[in-house]
Amino acid sequence: RKWLRISKPNAKTDAALTEVTVVVTMELMAGVTPDGLASFTETYADFVKKTEPATLGWSYHKSGEKVVLIERYRNEDGNIITAQNISPGGKCYELLQEKLGMLKVTAVDVYGGFTEKLKGFNAKAAEELDFGFPFNYYPSISGYSRNVD
């Protein structure tokens, strides 16, 4: 019997493992109405859809006072575009300020095929924007995605 050796996936070459998913956990601020939240999240998602082609998905989820944003990117460069857009002078900076008036970010979890490049860029953006919440990183070890070419 012959055994076929299958190499382990490599996050640098396997498109499914270069995908980056970001989970932003937030708390709803006092006084935010359901209609106001729905209007804002639709506006923000539409902006991302129109201006960030490397974004594969962008969805908000709510349970009680907790709101979770799930961002999916083709690769870390897609996530870096988002970070550039929300930084001072970026295309989405003003919209981010509106978001921070409605939602308090408590944590950002980053999953997937990122490198020190993304971690460094996020650290710089967090410093510039004075974010007081943690960024947690979970690198890919295996998996697949049906949405990546």
PDB file of N, CA, C and O in Angstrom, residues 99-149:
ATOM      1  N   LYS A  99     -20.166  56.272  15.230  1.00  0.00           N
ATOM      2  CA  LYS A  99     -20.257  54.927  15.809  1.00  0.00           C
ATOM      3  C   LYS A  99     -19.854  54.949  17.278  1.00  0.00           C
ATOM      4  O   LYS A  99     -20.519  54.348  18.119  1.00  0.00           O
ATOM      5  N   LEU A 100     -18.777  55.649  17.585  1.00  0.00           N
ATOM      6  CA  LEU A 100     -18.287  55.666  18.955  1.00  0.00           C
ATOM      7  C   LEU A 100     -19.221  56.427  19.884  1.00  0.00           C
ATOM      8  O   LEU A 100     -19.134  56.289  21.100  1.00  0.00           O
ATOM      9  N   GLY A 101     -20.134  57.217  19.329  1.00  0.00           N
ATOM     10  CA  GLY A 101     -21.156  57.875  20.127  1.00  0.00           C
ATOM     11  C   GLY A 101     -22.342  56.972  20.419  1.00  0.00           C
ATOM     12  O   GLY A 101     -23.142  57.245  21.306  1.00  0.00           O
ATOM     13  N   MET A 102     -22.459  55.873  19.666  1.00  0.00           N
ATOM     14  CA  MET A 102     -23.575  54.941  19.831  1.00  0.00           C
ATOM     15  C   MET A 102     -23.156  53.635  20.488  1.00  0.00           C
ATOM     16  O   MET A 102     -23.943  53.006  21.181  1.00  0.00           O
ATOM     17  N   LEU A 103     -21.930  53.234  20.222  1.00  0.00           N
ATOM     18  CA  LEU A 103     -21.442  51.931  20.651  1.00  0.00           C
ATOM     19  C   LEU A 103     -20.084  52.063  21.329  1.00  0.00           C
ATOM     20  O   LEU A 103     -19.191  52.730  20.805  1.00  0.00           O
ATOM     21  N   LYS A 104     -19.936  51.420  22.460  1.00  0.00           N
ATOM     22  CA  LYS A 104     -18.648  51.401  23.160  1.00  0.00           C
ATOM     23  C   LYS A 104     -17.955  50.082  22.828  1.00  0.00           C
ATOM     24  O   LYS A 104     -18.445  49.008  23.176  1.00  0.00           O
ATOM     25  N   VAL A 105     -16.823  50.166  22.162  1.00  0.00           N
ATOM     26  CA  VAL A 105     -16.061  48.965  21.810  1.00  0.00           C
ATOM     27  C   VAL A 105     -15.392  48.436  23.079  1.00  0.00           C
ATOM     28  O   VAL A 105     -14.761  49.192  23.821  1.00  0.00           O
ATOM     29  N   THR A 106     -15.542  47.126  23.321  1.00  0.00           N
ATOM     30  CA  THR A 106     -14.921  46.516  24.499  1.00  0.00           C
ATOM     31  C   THR A 106     -13.765  45.591  24.136  1.00  0.00           C
ATOM     32  O   THR A 106     -12.892  45.355  24.973  1.00  0.00           O
ATOM     33  N   ALA A 107     -13.746  45.080  22.917  1.00  0.00           N
ATOM     34  CA  ALA A 107     -12.645  44.206  22.480  1.00  0.00           C
ATOM     35  C   ALA A 107     -12.698  44.027  20.969  1.00  0.00           C
ATOM     36  O   ALA A 107     -13.762  44.101  20.358  1.00  0.00           O
ATOM     37  N   VAL A 108     -11.526  43.772  20.402  1.00  0.00           N
ATOM     38  CA  VAL A 108     -11.410  43.421  18.989  1.00  0.00           C
ATOM     39  C   VAL A 108     -10.601  42.134  18.918  1.00  0.00           C
ATOM     40  O   VAL A 108      -9.466  42.074  19.392  1.00  0.00           O
ATOM     41  N   ASP A 109     -11.205  41.097  18.334  1.00  0.00           N
ATOM     42  CA  ASP A 109     -10.538  39.813  18.151  1.00  0.00           C
ATOM     43  C   ASP A 109     -10.279  39.616  16.660  1.00  0.00           C
ATOM     44  O   ASP A 109     -11.193  39.750  15.844  1.00  0.00           O
ATOM     45  N   VAL A 110      -9.038  39.308  16.320  1.00  0.00           N
ATOM     46  CA  VAL A 110      -8.620  39.148  14.926  1.00  0.00           C
ATOM     47  C   VAL A 110      -8.224  37.692  14.716  1.00  0.00           C
ATOM     48  O   VAL A 110      -7.371  37.164  15.433  1.00  0.00           O
ATOM     49  N   TYR A 111      -8.841  37.058  13.716  1.00  0.00           N
ATOM     50  CA  TYR A 111      -8.603  35.643  13.422  1.00  0.00           C
ATOM     51  C   TYR A 111      -8.094  35.509  11.991  1.00  0.00           C
ATOM     52  O   TYR A 111      -8.526  36.229  11.102  1.00  0.00           O
ATOM     53  N   GLY A 112      -7.206  34.560  11.766  1.00  0.00           N
ATOM     54  CA  GLY A 112      -6.855  34.224  10.394  1.00  0.00           C
ATOM     55  C   GLY A 112      -5.415  34.407  10.012  1.00  0.00           C
ATOM     56  O   GLY A 112      -4.505  34.274  10.819  1.00  0.00           O
ATOM     57  N   GLY A 113      -5.232  34.737   8.724  1.00  0.00           N
ATOM     58  CA  GLY A 113      -3.921  34.773   8.104  1.00  0.00           C
ATOM     59  C   GLY A 113      -3.265  36.131   8.142  1.00  0.00           C
ATOM     60  O   GLY A 113      -2.914  36.677   7.104  1.00  0.00           O
ATOM     61  N   PHE A 114      -3.084  36.677   9.306  1.00  0.00           N
ATOM     62  CA  PHE A 114      -2.434  37.972   9.448  1.00  0.00           C
ATOM     63  C   PHE A 114      -0.953  37.774   9.781  1.00  0.00           C
ATOM     64  O   PHE A 114      -0.527  36.689  10.150  1.00  0.00           O
ATOM     65  N   THR A 115      -0.204  38.854   9.650  1.00  0.00           N
ATOM     66  CA  THR A 115       1.219  38.846  10.007  1.00  0.00           C
ATOM     67  C   THR A 115       1.481  40.017  10.962  1.00  0.00           C
ATOM     68  O   THR A 115       0.563  40.742  11.336  1.00  0.00           O
ATOM     69  N   GLU A 116       2.750  40.217  11.277  1.00  0.00           N
ATOM     70  CA  GLU A 116       3.133  41.357  12.118  1.00  0.00           C
ATOM     71  C   GLU A 116       2.773  42.675  11.439  1.00  0.00           C
ATOM     72  O   GLU A 116       2.579  43.694  12.108  1.00  0.00           O
ATOM     73  N   LYS A 117       2.671  42.659  10.116  1.00  0.00           N
ATOM     74  CA  LYS A 117       2.294  43.864   9.368  1.00  0.00           C
ATOM     75  C   LYS A 117       0.935  44.383   9.854  1.00  0.00           C
ATOM     76  O   LYS A 117       0.796  45.571  10.165  1.00  0.00           O
ATOM     77  N   LEU A 118      -0.062  43.519   9.940  1.00  0.00           N
ATOM     78  CA  LEU A 118      -1.392  43.932  10.395  1.00  0.00           C
ATOM     79  C   LEU A 118      -1.379  44.303  11.870  1.00  0.00           C
ATOM     80  O   LEU A 118      -1.957  45.312  12.264  1.00  0.00           O
ATOM     81  N   LYS A 119      -0.703  43.506  12.676  1.00  0.00           N
ATOM     82  CA  LYS A 119      -0.644  43.800  14.107  1.00  0.00           C
ATOM     83  C   LYS A 119      -0.010  45.173  14.350  1.00  0.00           C
ATOM     84  O   LYS A 119      -0.498  45.954  15.172  1.00  0.00           O
ATOM     85  N   GLY A 120       1.041  45.476  13.624  1.00  0.00           N
ATOM     86  CA  GLY A 120       1.692  46.776  13.758  1.00  0.00           C
ATOM     87  C   GLY A 120       0.808  47.924  13.300  1.00  0.00           C
ATOM     88  O   GLY A 120       0.737  48.975  13.945  1.00  0.00           O
ATOM     89  N   PHE A 121       0.122  47.714  12.187  1.00  0.00           N
ATOM     90  CA  PHE A 121      -0.766  48.762  11.675  1.00  0.00           C
ATOM     91  C   PHE A 121      -1.906  49.016  12.653  1.00  0.00           C
ATOM     92  O   PHE A 121      -2.259  50.165  12.931  1.00  0.00           O
ATOM     93  N   ASN A 122      -2.486  47.943  13.193  1.00  0.00           N
ATOM     94  CA  ASN A 122      -3.568  48.102  14.168  1.00  0.00           C
ATOM     95  C   ASN A 122      -3.081  48.816  15.427  1.00  0.00           C
ATOM     96  O   ASN A 122      -3.796  49.651  15.987  1.00  0.00           O
ATOM     97  N   ALA A 123      -1.881  48.487  15.884  1.00  0.00           N
ATOM     98  CA  ALA A 123      -1.332  49.134  17.072  1.00  0.00           C
ATOM     99  C   ALA A 123      -1.160  50.636  16.834  1.00  0.00           C
ATOM    100  O   ALA A 123      -1.486  51.455  17.699  1.00  0.00           O
ATOM    101  N   LYS A 124      -0.680  50.988  15.652  1.00  0.00           N
ATOM    102  CA  LYS A 124      -0.502  52.406  15.309  1.00  0.00           C
ATOM    103  C   LYS A 124      -1.853  53.121  15.255  1.00  0.00           C
ATOM    104  O   LYS A 124      -2.009  54.212  15.802  1.00  0.00           O
ATOM    105  N   ALA A 125      -2.833  52.510  14.594  1.00  0.00           N
ATOM    106  CA  ALA A 125      -4.168  53.115  14.502  1.00  0.00           C
ATOM    107  C   ALA A 125      -4.797  53.246  15.882  1.00  0.00           C
ATOM    108  O   ALA A 125      -5.415  54.270  16.202  1.00  0.00           O
ATOM    109  N   ALA A 126      -4.645  52.227  16.725  1.00  0.00           N
ATOM    110  CA  ALA A 126      -5.209  52.259  18.077  1.00  0.00           C
ATOM    111  C   ALA A 126      -4.595  53.398  18.885  1.00  0.00           C
ATOM    112  O   ALA A 126      -5.295  54.070  19.656  1.00  0.00           O
ATOM    113  N   GLU A 127      -3.307  53.632  18.695  1.00  0.00           N
ATOM    114  CA  GLU A 127      -2.635  54.725  19.406  1.00  0.00           C
ATOM    115  C   GLU A 127      -3.126  56.074  18.896  1.00  0.00           C
ATOM    116  O   GLU A 127      -3.462  56.969  19.676  1.00  0.00           O
ATOM    117  N   GLU A 128      -3.198  56.230  17.568  1.00  0.00           N
ATOM    118  CA  GLU A 128      -3.659  57.493  16.974  1.00  0.00           C
ATOM    119  C   GLU A 128      -5.087  57.816  17.391  1.00  0.00           C
ATOM    120  O   GLU A 128      -5.433  58.980  17.587  1.00  0.00           O
ATOM    121  N   LEU A 129      -5.930  56.797  17.492  1.00  0.00           N
ATOM    122  CA  LEU A 129      -7.343  56.994  17.808  1.00  0.00           C
ATOM    123  C   LEU A 129      -7.635  56.875  19.298  1.00  0.00           C
ATOM    124  O   LEU A 129      -8.782  56.975  19.707  1.00  0.00           O
ATOM    125  N   ASP A 130      -6.597  56.633  20.098  1.00  0.00           N
ATOM    126  CA  ASP A 130      -6.724  56.526  21.548  1.00  0.00           C
ATOM    127  C   ASP A 130      -7.737  55.454  21.963  1.00  0.00           C
ATOM    128  O   ASP A 130      -8.579  55.683  22.828  1.00  0.00           O
ATOM    129  N   PHE A 131      -7.657  54.296  21.315  1.00  0.00           N
ATOM    130  CA  PHE A 131      -8.535  53.181  21.677  1.00  0.00           C
ATOM    131  C   PHE A 131      -8.106  52.642  23.036  1.00  0.00           C
ATOM    132  O   PHE A 131      -6.917  52.431  23.278  1.00  0.00           O
ATOM    133  N   GLY A 132      -9.057  52.395  23.898  1.00  0.00           N
ATOM    134  CA  GLY A 132      -8.732  51.874  25.217  1.00  0.00           C
ATOM    135  C   GLY A 132      -9.178  50.442  25.405  1.00  0.00           C
ATOM    136  O   GLY A 132      -9.408  50.003  26.520  1.00  0.00           O
ATOM    137  N   PHE A 133      -9.310  49.718  24.329  1.00  0.00           N
ATOM    138  CA  PHE A 133      -9.764  48.328  24.394  1.00  0.00           C
ATOM    139  C   PHE A 133      -8.698  47.416  23.798  1.00  0.00           C
ATOM    140  O   PHE A 133      -7.874  47.849  23.002  1.00  0.00           O
ATOM    141  N   PRO A 134      -8.715  46.143  24.197  1.00  0.00           N
ATOM    142  CA  PRO A 134      -7.676  45.222  23.715  1.00  0.00           C
ATOM    143  C   PRO A 134      -7.922  44.708  22.296  1.00  0.00           C
ATOM    144  O   PRO A 134      -9.069  44.589  21.858  1.00  0.00           O
ATOM    145  N   PHE A 135      -6.829  44.431  21.610  1.00  0.00           N
ATOM    146  CA  PHE A 135      -6.838  43.688  20.348  1.00  0.00           C
ATOM    147  C   PHE A 135      -6.242  42.318  20.674  1.00  0.00           C
ATOM    148  O   PHE A 135      -5.138  42.236  21.217  1.00  0.00           O
ATOM    149  N   ASN A 136      -6.968  41.264  20.352  1.00  0.00           N
ATOM    150  CA  ASN A 136      -6.510  39.891  20.591  1.00  0.00           C
ATOM    151  C   ASN A 136      -6.333  39.212  19.241  1.00  0.00           C
ATOM    152  O   ASN A 136      -7.184  39.355  18.355  1.00  0.00           O
ATOM    153  N   TYR A 137      -5.260  38.450  19.086  1.00  0.00           N
ATOM    154  CA  TYR A 137      -4.926  37.844  17.795  1.00  0.00           C
ATOM    155  C   TYR A 137      -4.895  36.325  17.892  1.00  0.00           C
ATOM    156  O   TYR A 137      -4.282  35.768  18.806  1.00  0.00           O
ATOM    157  N   TYR A 138      -5.544  35.680  16.907  1.00  0.00           N
ATOM    158  CA  TYR A 138      -5.636  34.221  16.839  1.00  0.00           C
ATOM    159  C   TYR A 138      -5.251  33.784  15.421  1.00  0.00           C
ATOM    160  O   TYR A 138      -6.080  33.824  14.507  1.00  0.00           O
ATOM    161  N   PRO A 139      -4.002  33.371  15.201  1.00  0.00           N
ATOM    162  CA  PRO A 139      -3.567  32.988  13.846  1.00  0.00           C
ATOM    163  C   PRO A 139      -4.179  31.668  13.383  1.00  0.00           C
ATOM    164  O   PRO A 139      -4.481  30.791  14.185  1.00  0.00           O
ATOM    165  N   SER A 140      -4.348  31.549  12.074  1.00  0.00           N
ATOM    166  CA  SER A 140      -4.880  30.323  11.461  1.00  0.00           C
ATOM    167  C   SER A 140      -3.922  29.161  11.665  1.00  0.00           C
ATOM    168  O   SER A 140      -2.704  29.324  11.593  1.00  0.00           O
ATOM    169  N   ILE A 141      -4.509  27.986  11.900  1.00  0.00           N
ATOM    170  CA  ILE A 141      -3.705  26.760  11.894  1.00  0.00           C
ATOM    171  C   ILE A 141      -4.246  25.775  10.863  1.00  0.00           C
ATOM    172  O   ILE A 141      -3.512  24.939  10.378  1.00  0.00           O
ATOM    173  N   SER A 142      -5.534  25.873  10.537  1.00  0.00           N
ATOM    174  CA  SER A 142      -6.112  25.040   9.476  1.00  0.00           C
ATOM    175  C   SER A 142      -7.506  25.583   9.165  1.00  0.00           C
ATOM    176  O   SER A 142      -8.047  26.409   9.899  1.00  0.00           O
ATOM    177  N   GLY A 143      -8.087  25.116   8.077  1.00  0.00           N
ATOM    178  CA  GLY A 143      -9.446  25.515   7.742  1.00  0.00           C
ATOM    179  C   GLY A 143      -9.644  25.702   6.250  1.00  0.00           C
ATOM    180  O   GLY A 143      -8.746  25.429   5.448  1.00  0.00           O
ATOM    181  N   TYR A 144     -10.827  26.160   5.908  1.00  0.00           N
ATOM    182  CA  TYR A 144     -11.155  26.431   4.510  1.00  0.00           C
ATOM    183  C   TYR A 144     -12.212  27.517   4.443  1.00  0.00           C
ATOM    184  O   TYR A 144     -12.866  27.831   5.434  1.00  0.00           O
ATOM    185  N   SER A 145     -12.360  28.104   3.290  1.00  0.00           N
ATOM    186  CA  SER A 145     -13.412  29.086   3.037  1.00  0.00           C
ATOM    187  C   SER A 145     -13.927  28.845   1.635  1.00  0.00           C
ATOM    188  O   SER A 145     -13.148  28.744   0.698  1.00  0.00           O
ATOM    189  N   ARG A 146     -15.220  28.785   1.504  1.00  0.00           N
ATOM    190  CA  ARG A 146     -15.821  28.617   0.176  1.00  0.00           C
ATOM    191  C   ARG A 146     -15.952  29.945  -0.554  1.00  0.00           C
ATOM    192  O   ARG A 146     -16.279  29.976  -1.717  1.00  0.00           O
ATOM    193  N   ASN A 147     -15.695  31.041   0.143  1.00  0.00           N
ATOM    194  CA  ASN A 147     -15.873  32.370  -0.459  1.00  0.00           C
ATOM    195  C   ASN A 147     -14.596  32.993  -1.017  1.00  0.00           C
ATOM    196  O   ASN A 147     -14.630  34.068  -1.542  1.00  0.00           O
ATOM    197  N   VAL A 148     -13.484  32.323  -0.853  1.00  0.00           N
ATOM    198  CA  VAL A 148     -12.225  32.855  -1.340  1.00  0.00           C
ATOM    199  C   VAL A 148     -11.855  32.127  -2.622  1.00  0.00           C
ATOM    200  O   VAL A 148     -11.925  30.905  -2.688  1.00  0.00           O
ATOM    201  N   ASP A 149     -11.436  32.902  -3.635  1.00  0.00           N
ATOM    202  CA  ASP A 149     -11.051  32.272  -4.918  1.00  0.00           C
ATOM    203  C   ASP A 149      -9.795  31.455  -4.764  1.00  0.00           C
ATOM    204  O   ASP A 149      -8.918  31.756  -4.054  1.00  0.00           O
TER     205      ASP A 149
END
